[in-house]
Short mmCIF file of C-alpha atoms and ligand atoms in Angstrom, two decimals:
data_model
loop_
_atom_site.label_atom_id
_atom_site.label_comp_id
_atom_site.label_asym_id
_atom_site.label_seq_id
_atom_site.Cartn_x
_atom_site.Cartn_y
_atom_site.Cartn_z
CA UNK A 1 -6.52 11.44 -30.97
CA UNK A 2 -5.33 10.24 -34.59
CA UNK A 3 -8.25 10.22 -37.30
CA UNK A 4 -6.76 6.90 -38.45
CA UNK A 5 -7.13 5.13 -35.16
CA UNK A 6 -10.49 6.75 -34.26
CA UNK A 7 -11.47 2.84 -34.40
CA UNK A 8 -9.64 1.92 -31.50
CA UNK A 9 -9.58 5.00 -29.64
CA UNK A 10 -13.80 4.59 -29.52
CA UNK A 11 -13.56 1.08 -28.78
CA UNK A 12 -10.39 0.74 -26.27
CA UNK A 13 -11.60 2.46 -23.45
CA UNK A 14 -14.33 0.52 -22.41
CA UNK A 15 -12.53 -2.80 -23.61
CA UNK A 16 -10.05 -1.89 -21.32
CA UNK A 17 -12.06 -0.66 -18.47
CA UNK A 18 -14.39 -4.07 -18.88
CA UNK A 19 -10.66 -6.01 -18.32
CA UNK A 20 -9.97 -4.28 -15.30
CA UNK A 21 -13.09 -4.80 -13.62
CA UNK A 22 -12.92 -8.15 -14.30
CA UNK A 23 -9.53 -8.34 -12.84
CA UNK A 24 -11.09 -6.95 -9.49
CA UNK A 25 -14.33 -8.54 -9.79
CA UNK A 26 -13.14 -11.87 -10.64
CA UNK A 27 -11.17 -14.48 -8.96
CA UNK A 28 -8.40 -12.03 -8.19
CA UNK A 29 -4.57 -12.32 -9.43
CA UNK A 30 -2.70 -15.77 -8.85
CA UNK A 31 0.79 -14.97 -7.47
CA UNK A 32 3.54 -17.07 -8.48
CA UNK A 33 6.38 -16.78 -6.47
CA UNK A 34 9.86 -18.12 -8.29
CA UNK A 35 13.01 -17.67 -6.91
CA UNK A 36 12.15 -14.58 -4.76
CA UNK A 37 10.65 -12.65 -7.49
CA UNK A 38 6.86 -12.62 -8.00
CA UNK A 39 4.71 -12.40 -11.15
CA UNK A 40 1.12 -11.63 -11.29
CA UNK A 41 -1.05 -13.42 -13.72
CA UNK A 42 -4.77 -12.37 -13.81
CA UNK A 43 -7.20 -14.85 -13.40
CA UNK A 44 -10.83 -14.57 -15.46
CA UNK A 45 -14.01 -14.26 -13.76
CA UNK A 46 -14.41 -17.90 -14.24
CA UNK A 47 -10.79 -18.50 -11.85
CA UNK A 48 -12.67 -20.95 -9.89
CA UNK A 49 -12.52 -23.61 -12.70
CA UNK A 50 -8.64 -22.93 -13.35
CA UNK A 51 -6.78 -25.93 -12.85
CA UNK A 52 -4.16 -25.44 -10.19
CA UNK A 53 -1.31 -26.96 -10.45
CA UNK A 54 -0.57 -30.50 -8.43
CA UNK A 55 -0.38 -29.20 -4.90
CA UNK A 56 0.96 -31.22 -1.88
CA UNK A 57 -1.28 -29.20 0.15
CA UNK A 58 -2.94 -25.76 0.25
CA UNK A 59 -4.21 -23.59 2.71
CA UNK A 60 -6.52 -20.33 3.47
CA UNK A 61 -5.91 -17.02 4.94
CA UNK A 62 -8.45 -15.01 6.17
CA UNK A 63 -8.43 -11.88 8.28
CA UNK A 64 -9.85 -8.81 10.01
CA UNK A 65 -13.38 -9.75 10.06
CA UNK A 66 -14.30 -7.27 13.15
CA UNK A 67 -17.22 -8.71 14.25
CA UNK A 68 -19.13 -5.70 15.97
CA UNK A 69 -18.65 -3.53 13.39
CA UNK A 70 -21.81 -2.33 12.72
CA UNK A 71 -21.26 0.67 9.94
CA UNK A 72 -20.57 2.07 6.41
CA UNK A 73 -19.77 0.36 4.25
CA UNK A 74 -20.58 -3.27 6.10
CA UNK A 75 -23.19 -3.29 8.76
CA UNK A 76 -23.42 -6.82 9.03
CA UNK A 77 -19.60 -8.34 9.05
CA UNK A 78 -21.36 -11.96 10.38
CA UNK A 79 -23.02 -12.14 7.06
CA UNK A 80 -19.85 -11.39 5.02
CA UNK A 81 -17.63 -13.85 6.95
CA UNK A 82 -20.32 -16.39 6.88
CA UNK A 83 -20.20 -16.23 3.08
CA UNK A 84 -16.44 -16.20 2.97
CA UNK A 85 -16.32 -19.41 4.77
CA UNK A 86 -19.11 -20.84 2.38
CA UNK A 87 -16.56 -19.74 -1.01
CA UNK A 88 -13.84 -21.65 1.36
CA UNK A 89 -16.03 -24.84 1.57
CA UNK A 90 -16.49 -24.66 -1.93
CA UNK A 91 -12.93 -24.51 -3.25
CA UNK A 92 -12.18 -27.03 -5.62
CA UNK A 93 -9.21 -28.40 -3.75
CA UNK A 94 -9.83 -28.88 -0.03
CA UNK A 95 -7.76 -26.47 2.32
CA UNK A 96 -6.04 -28.44 4.84
CA UNK A 97 -6.50 -25.58 7.17
CA UNK A 98 -7.20 -21.90 7.85
CA UNK A 99 -5.00 -18.63 9.30
CA UNK A 100 -6.70 -16.08 10.60
CA UNK A 101 -4.45 -13.11 10.64
CA UNK A 102 -6.28 -11.55 13.34
CA UNK A 103 -8.92 -8.45 14.35
CA UNK A 104 -11.39 -11.28 14.62
CA UNK A 105 -13.57 -9.04 16.48
CA UNK A 106 -13.79 -5.15 16.56
CA UNK A 107 -14.16 -4.64 20.39
CA UNK A 108 -12.48 -7.41 22.41
CA UNK A 109 -16.22 -8.08 23.82
CA UNK A 110 -16.76 -12.00 24.52
CA UNK A 111 -20.04 -11.93 22.62
CA UNK A 112 -17.92 -10.74 18.98
CA UNK A 113 -15.49 -14.17 20.00
CA UNK A 114 -18.43 -16.19 20.48
CA UNK A 115 -19.82 -15.18 17.26
CA UNK A 116 -16.16 -15.91 15.46
CA UNK A 117 -15.85 -18.83 17.11
CA UNK A 118 -19.47 -20.38 16.30
CA UNK A 119 -18.56 -18.97 12.46
CA UNK A 120 -15.88 -20.71 11.57
CA UNK A 121 -16.86 -23.94 13.18
CA UNK A 122 -18.76 -24.36 9.96
CA UNK A 123 -15.84 -23.95 8.06
CA UNK A 124 -14.92 -27.74 6.59
CA UNK A 125 -11.29 -27.48 7.39
CA UNK A 126 -8.63 -29.19 9.80
CA UNK A 127 -8.35 -26.33 11.71
CA UNK A 128 -8.22 -22.90 11.97
CA UNK A 129 -4.86 -21.16 13.45
CA UNK A 130 -5.39 -17.99 15.04
CA UNK A 131 -3.06 -14.51 15.71
CA UNK A 132 -4.69 -11.20 17.41
CA UNK A 133 -5.27 -8.19 15.87
CA UNK A 134 -5.05 -4.92 18.26
CA UNK A 135 -8.80 -5.16 18.17
CA UNK A 136 -8.18 -8.48 19.64
CA UNK A 137 -6.51 -7.25 22.68
CA UNK A 138 -8.18 -4.65 24.50
CA UNK A 139 -8.09 -4.23 27.89
CA UNK A 140 -6.96 -7.34 28.60
CA UNK A 141 -3.80 -7.60 26.69
CA UNK A 142 -5.28 -10.72 24.69
CA UNK A 143 -6.16 -12.38 28.00
CA UNK A 144 -9.79 -13.69 26.39
CA UNK A 145 -8.07 -13.81 22.94
CA UNK A 146 -5.59 -16.61 24.15
CA UNK A 147 -7.74 -18.25 26.69
CA UNK A 148 -10.03 -18.80 23.52
CA UNK A 149 -7.77 -19.32 20.02
CA UNK A 150 -4.60 -19.39 21.72
CA UNK A 151 -2.01 -22.15 20.69
CA UNK A 152 0.55 -24.11 22.66
CA UNK A 153 1.42 -23.59 25.94
CA UNK A 154 3.55 -20.71 25.10
CA UNK A 155 3.47 -17.65 27.97
CA UNK A 156 3.55 -15.23 24.92
CA UNK A 157 1.09 -16.37 22.73
CA UNK A 158 3.70 -17.03 19.69
CA UNK A 159 3.74 -20.59 18.23
CA UNK A 160 4.97 -22.65 15.12
CA UNK A 161 4.12 -26.11 13.50
CA UNK A 162 5.15 -28.23 10.36
CA UNK A 163 2.69 -29.14 7.37
CA UNK A 164 3.54 -30.60 4.47
CA UNK A 165 7.30 -29.96 4.68
CA UNK A 166 6.86 -26.03 5.61
CA UNK A 167 7.64 -24.55 8.69
CA UNK A 168 4.93 -21.98 9.86
CA UNK A 169 5.46 -19.45 12.76
CA UNK A 170 3.26 -17.25 14.16
CA UNK A 171 3.93 -14.10 15.60
CA UNK A 172 2.15 -11.66 17.84
CA UNK A 173 2.81 -8.01 16.82
CA UNK A 174 0.27 -6.36 18.53
CA UNK A 175 0.91 -6.34 22.11
CA UNK A 176 3.23 -3.53 24.73
CA UNK A 177 3.19 -1.20 21.46
CA UNK A 178 4.40 2.14 22.10
CA UNK A 179 3.32 5.76 22.31
CA UNK A 180 4.43 6.54 18.46
CA UNK A 181 5.20 3.18 17.63
CA UNK A 182 4.00 0.66 14.85
CA UNK A 183 3.65 -3.19 15.63
CA UNK A 184 6.37 -4.82 17.80
CA UNK A 185 7.36 -8.54 18.89
CA UNK A 186 9.48 -7.67 21.53
CA UNK A 187 13.07 -9.27 22.44
CA UNK A 188 11.52 -12.59 24.41
CA UNK A 189 9.44 -13.21 21.30
CA UNK A 190 12.71 -12.93 19.17
CA UNK A 191 14.73 -15.13 21.22
CA UNK A 192 12.16 -17.27 20.97
CA UNK A 193 12.30 -17.33 17.10
CA UNK A 194 15.97 -17.85 16.68
CA UNK A 195 15.44 -21.40 18.76
CA UNK A 196 12.38 -22.31 16.98
CA UNK A 197 14.48 -22.05 13.73
CA UNK A 198 17.74 -22.94 14.84
CA UNK A 199 17.26 -26.81 13.70
CA UNK A 200 15.67 -26.31 10.69
CA UNK A 201 17.60 -26.40 7.01
CA UNK A 202 17.86 -23.65 4.83
CA UNK A 203 15.82 -25.38 2.11
CA UNK A 204 12.96 -25.55 4.47
CA UNK A 205 9.89 -23.25 3.20
CA UNK A 206 9.07 -20.77 5.93
CA UNK A 207 5.28 -19.16 6.26
CA UNK A 208 5.20 -16.61 8.89
CA UNK A 209 2.40 -15.06 9.61
CA UNK A 210 1.53 -11.68 12.09
CA UNK A 211 -1.49 -9.43 11.99
CA UNK A 212 0.62 -6.09 11.61
CA UNK A 213 2.81 -5.95 8.38
CA UNK A 214 6.12 -6.91 8.98
CA UNK A 215 7.88 -4.69 6.53
CA UNK A 216 7.34 -0.91 6.27
CA UNK A 217 4.22 -0.51 4.48
CA UNK A 218 3.18 3.08 5.84
CA UNK A 219 4.55 4.09 8.98
CA UNK A 220 2.31 7.29 9.17
CA UNK A 221 -0.69 5.15 9.59
CA UNK A 222 1.19 2.49 12.12
CA UNK A 223 1.52 0.31 8.57
CA UNK A 224 4.42 -1.71 9.99
CA UNK A 225 6.13 -3.50 12.88
CA UNK A 226 9.59 -1.79 14.38
CA UNK A 227 11.68 -4.55 15.32
CA UNK A 228 10.91 -6.71 12.24
CA UNK A 229 14.21 -6.35 10.48
CA UNK A 230 15.67 -8.62 13.53
CA UNK A 231 13.00 -11.08 12.86
CA UNK A 232 14.16 -11.20 9.22
CA UNK A 233 18.07 -11.47 10.25
CA UNK A 234 16.95 -14.43 11.48
CA UNK A 235 14.98 -15.66 8.52
CA UNK A 236 17.75 -14.54 5.85
CA UNK A 237 19.20 -17.79 5.32
CA UNK A 238 16.40 -19.59 4.12
CA UNK A 239 15.60 -19.65 0.52
CA UNK A 240 11.65 -19.66 0.57
CA UNK A 241 10.22 -17.37 3.25
CA UNK A 242 6.75 -16.04 2.58
CA UNK A 243 4.91 -13.70 4.79
CA UNK A 244 1.50 -13.36 5.78
CA UNK A 245 0.23 -10.18 7.09
CA UNK A 246 -3.53 -8.59 7.82
CA UNK A 247 -4.26 -4.98 9.35
CA UNK A 248 -4.75 -3.12 6.13
CA UNK A 249 -7.74 -4.56 4.69
CA UNK A 250 -6.30 -4.30 1.26
CA UNK A 251 -3.94 -6.23 -1.04
CA UNK A 252 -0.33 -5.34 -0.75
CA UNK A 253 2.80 -6.90 -1.33
CA UNK A 254 6.74 -6.31 -1.20
CA UNK A 255 9.58 -8.62 -2.36
CA UNK A 256 12.65 -7.98 -0.15
CA UNK A 257 15.60 -10.87 -1.12
CA UNK A 258 14.03 -14.39 -0.62
CA UNK A 259 11.30 -13.12 1.64
CA UNK A 260 8.07 -12.12 -0.07
CA UNK A 261 5.43 -9.71 2.17
CA UNK A 262 1.47 -9.89 1.56
CA UNK A 263 -1.27 -8.46 2.92
CA UNK A 264 -4.68 -9.75 2.56
CA UNK A 265 -7.77 -8.11 2.06
CA UNK A 266 -10.47 -8.13 4.94
CA UNK A 267 -13.83 -10.39 5.37
CA UNK A 268 -15.46 -7.27 6.46
CA UNK A 269 -14.36 -3.88 4.73
CA UNK A 270 -11.48 -2.29 2.64
CA UNK A 271 -9.32 0.62 3.58
CA UNK A 272 -7.74 3.09 1.47
CA UNK A 273 -4.62 2.40 0.04
CA UNK A 274 -1.59 4.11 1.73
CA UNK A 275 -1.82 7.76 2.06
CA UNK A 276 -4.92 8.04 -0.24
CA UNK A 277 -7.05 9.17 2.44
CA UNK A 278 -7.02 11.49 5.65
CA UNK A 279 -6.95 8.44 7.89
CA UNK A 280 -6.82 4.61 7.73
CA UNK A 281 -10.51 4.30 8.62
CA UNK A 282 -12.81 2.13 6.60
CA UNK A 283 -13.70 3.02 3.14
CA UNK A 284 -17.20 4.08 3.59
CA UNK A 285 -18.64 5.32 0.31
CA UNK A 286 -18.90 2.13 -1.40
CA UNK A 287 -22.27 1.11 -3.42
CA UNK A 288 -23.59 -1.66 -1.86
CA UNK A 289 -23.05 -4.18 -4.19
CA UNK A 290 -19.22 -3.21 -4.91
CA UNK A 291 -18.04 -3.84 -0.67
CA UNK A 292 -18.37 -7.64 -2.61
CA UNK A 293 -15.55 -6.92 -4.91
CA UNK A 294 -13.18 -5.19 -1.83
CA UNK A 295 -13.48 -8.54 0.69
CA UNK A 296 -12.71 -12.00 0.49
CA UNK A 297 -10.14 -14.74 1.05
CA UNK A 298 -6.59 -15.74 0.05
CA UNK A 299 -5.74 -19.43 -0.81
CA UNK A 300 -2.09 -20.83 -1.05
CA UNK A 301 -0.51 -23.11 -2.21
CA UNK A 302 2.61 -25.53 -1.50
CA UNK A 303 4.00 -27.80 -3.96
CA UNK A 304 6.06 -30.48 -2.43
CA UNK A 305 9.97 -30.18 -3.79
CA UNK A 306 9.79 -26.74 -5.66
CA UNK A 307 10.06 -23.25 -4.16
CA UNK A 308 6.77 -21.62 -5.90
CA UNK A 309 4.49 -21.04 -3.48
CA UNK A 310 0.77 -19.89 -5.13
CA UNK A 311 -0.80 -17.02 -3.49
CA UNK A 312 -4.77 -16.76 -5.22
CA UNK A 313 -6.79 -13.99 -3.64
CA UNK A 314 -10.23 -14.06 -4.22
CA UNK A 315 -13.07 -11.70 -3.57
CA UNK A 316 -16.49 -12.57 -2.99
CA UNK A 317 -17.72 -11.44 -6.04
CA UNK B 1 -1.86 -1.94 -5.78
CA UNK B 2 -2.94 1.68 -6.41
CA UNK B 3 -3.35 0.47 -9.86
CA UNK B 4 -5.75 -2.09 -8.92
CA UNK B 5 -7.54 0.17 -6.33
CA UNK B 6 -8.33 2.74 -9.12
CA UNK B 7 -9.79 0.20 -11.43
CA UNK B 8 -12.05 -0.62 -8.87
CA UNK B 9 -13.18 3.01 -8.63
CA UNK B 10 -13.70 2.95 -12.49
CA UNK B 11 -16.02 -0.04 -11.44
CA UNK B 12 -18.35 2.01 -9.29
CA UNK B 13 -21.63 3.33 -10.56
CA UNK B 14 -21.68 6.76 -10.72
CA UNK B 15 -24.52 7.23 -7.91
CA UNK B 16 -22.56 8.41 -4.77
CA UNK B 17 -23.10 6.42 -1.71
CA UNK B 18 -24.74 8.95 0.95
CA UNK B 19 -22.74 8.99 4.08
CA UNK B 20 -23.31 11.13 7.25
CA UNK B 21 -20.79 11.42 9.70
CA UNK B 22 -23.08 11.59 13.04
CA UNK B 23 -20.39 12.10 16.49
CA UNK B 24 -22.23 11.34 19.19
CA UNK B 25 -24.61 14.40 20.42
CA UNK B 26 -22.66 16.92 22.34
CA UNK B 27 -24.61 17.58 25.42
CA UNK B 28 -23.64 20.01 28.40
CA UNK B 29 -21.76 18.08 30.93
CA UNK B 30 -19.89 18.31 33.96
CA UNK B 31 -16.83 21.31 33.75
CA UNK B 32 -13.72 20.04 32.92
CA UNK B 33 -11.15 19.90 30.01
CA UNK B 34 -12.09 18.40 26.59
CA UNK B 35 -10.23 16.35 23.94
CA UNK B 36 -11.88 15.62 21.08
CA UNK B 37 -10.33 12.30 19.39
CA UNK B 38 -11.08 13.36 15.62
CA UNK B 39 -9.29 11.94 12.77
CA UNK B 40 -7.40 9.70 14.34
CA UNK B 41 -5.80 12.45 16.29
CA UNK B 42 -5.92 13.86 20.08
CA UNK B 43 -7.23 17.21 19.52
CA UNK B 44 -5.13 19.15 20.96
CA UNK B 45 -2.33 17.00 21.15
CA UNK B 46 -1.42 18.50 24.19
CA UNK B 47 -3.75 20.01 26.75
CA UNK B 48 -2.46 22.33 30.39
CA UNK B 49 -4.79 21.91 33.41
CA UNK B 50 -4.64 23.02 36.67
CA UNK B 51 -4.14 20.05 39.28
CA UNK B 52 -7.50 18.81 40.13
CA UNK B 53 -9.15 19.02 36.28
CA UNK B 54 -11.21 16.46 34.96
CA UNK B 55 -10.45 15.63 31.41
CA UNK B 56 -12.85 14.25 29.02
CA UNK B 57 -11.87 12.66 25.89
CA UNK B 58 -14.79 12.40 23.04
CA UNK B 59 -14.33 9.89 20.24
CA UNK B 60 -15.72 11.73 17.42
CA UNK B 61 -14.45 9.14 14.95
CA UNK B 62 -16.25 6.30 12.76
CA UNK B 63 -13.27 3.76 14.51
CA UNK B 64 -12.73 2.79 18.22
CA UNK B 65 -9.94 4.41 20.16
CA UNK B 66 -8.70 3.91 23.57
CA UNK B 67 -7.03 6.42 25.85
CA UNK B 68 -3.93 4.56 27.38
CA UNK B 69 -1.44 6.42 29.87
CA UNK B 70 2.10 5.41 28.91
CA UNK B 71 3.70 4.10 32.36
CA UNK B 72 0.42 4.23 33.84
CA UNK B 73 0.12 7.90 35.33
CA UNK B 74 -3.62 7.00 35.02
CA UNK B 75 -6.49 4.57 34.30
CA UNK B 76 -6.66 3.88 30.56
CA UNK B 77 -10.26 4.23 29.05
CA UNK B 78 -12.27 1.15 27.86
CA UNK B 79 -12.54 1.25 24.19
CA UNK B 80 -14.31 4.09 23.10
CA UNK B 81 -16.50 4.03 20.34
CA UNK B 82 -18.24 6.51 18.17
CA UNK B 83 -19.50 8.94 20.42
CA UNK B 84 -18.15 7.60 23.37
CA UNK B 85 -16.75 10.05 26.32
CA UNK B 86 -14.03 8.67 29.16
CA UNK B 87 -12.97 11.01 32.11
CA UNK B 88 -10.10 10.80 34.52
CA UNK B 89 -9.20 13.45 36.96
CA UNK B 90 -5.50 14.84 37.57
CA UNK B 91 -4.74 15.54 41.15
CA UNK B 92 -0.99 15.92 40.92
CA UNK B 93 1.19 18.32 38.82
CA UNK B 94 3.48 16.48 36.25
CA UNK B 95 3.61 15.62 32.52
CA UNK B 96 1.17 12.71 31.31
CA UNK B 97 1.61 11.20 28.19
CA UNK B 98 -1.09 9.11 26.57
CA UNK B 99 -2.01 6.72 23.55
CA UNK B 100 -4.37 4.95 21.68
CA UNK B 101 -2.99 1.44 22.00
CA UNK B 102 -4.95 0.33 18.77
CA UNK B 103 -3.69 2.89 16.40
CA UNK B 104 -0.32 3.89 18.60
CA UNK B 105 0.94 6.37 16.11
CA UNK B 106 -1.73 8.84 18.28
CA UNK B 107 -0.31 10.44 21.03
CA UNK B 108 -1.21 13.00 23.34
CA UNK B 109 0.12 14.79 26.45
CA UNK B 110 -1.99 16.32 29.71
CA UNK B 111 0.27 18.69 31.81
CA UNK B 112 -0.67 19.22 34.67
CA UNK B 113 0.40 22.60 36.56
CU1 CU C 401 -7.56 4.58 17.94
#
């Protein structure tokens, strides 16, 4: 401590703490991705009113709703998903669609799938695109999930679509898992991906989404995809690749060349950062009001003719 | 991102939430061998049993787990929520590897002599 700076020293901690709390409890971080390098800009609590750059379109990512979960720190994931949808419906610019990156349910039960489908009917967006998490394919390799939430006639469940000049690819990395292994794509899916990308120009922006992280985030907890490198090799020639994942119930980010990877918050409950706890199970010891700071949604905007894709994470509080 | 997490901790009120982990009551059940599923591990990870043994897995985690045989050596369990049990009978000698298909990093072995 330096006497000359006593004033600062007594004032700074609370001020810093306040700002950090705003950073978490406010609208989240706005990520601008330029030339593959992401820069974070913090939004204030009034972030919802921040004018967004003119976007040709926007969409929302939600993840890990875990309907059927009924323990600490969130005994009511139906309510938190409903609130998330209300937040989506209140966004100043209406998103064109929603991507749900898996773990809709906790135990793949029919009534859990029913509830998800009912709740998402309340979303005022054109469509919802889904990929399964490992919690959605229990006991039947995803049969019930694909019957209800699948897209297209593709046997393996993966699919792609184009929207506003962006090519979207939905990959499945939660099936045919091996003992001791990570997420898995498999040879059939990789062969399909190669064919799917073949006709696209290098300048087509690519958004790839799948449940488990597509980079080695924390393999000791299974947070990775063992054959992701083969998929990424196919994406190397593209100038802008954004990979959106779930599974880890927290925001994580990684940049590798032209590829930027993001994991999203859950709409149900947070999990610990890599290695910060004995297991990756739910962070249970959250005082009731603080759960809302740790769950929420992600807004993504694409500006036609520009490389940046802006990703904004919004907690419920 | 770690920084963000710790910022979040700073925001917590001092009162700590009380949470008591309560694995399902352990009542006596049929003779046999036990594997506990605890802290995302099968314990013991390797179990040696005689032919004809019943092996019972009990999930003592707050998370659901599944017992899935690698290579269909025995019938896989349904999802085991907290406190749920699953029993398989091992008639033939051999080495049976299994894992949890929700958390594939969880691997165990039953050696039947
Ligand atoms: Cu498990």
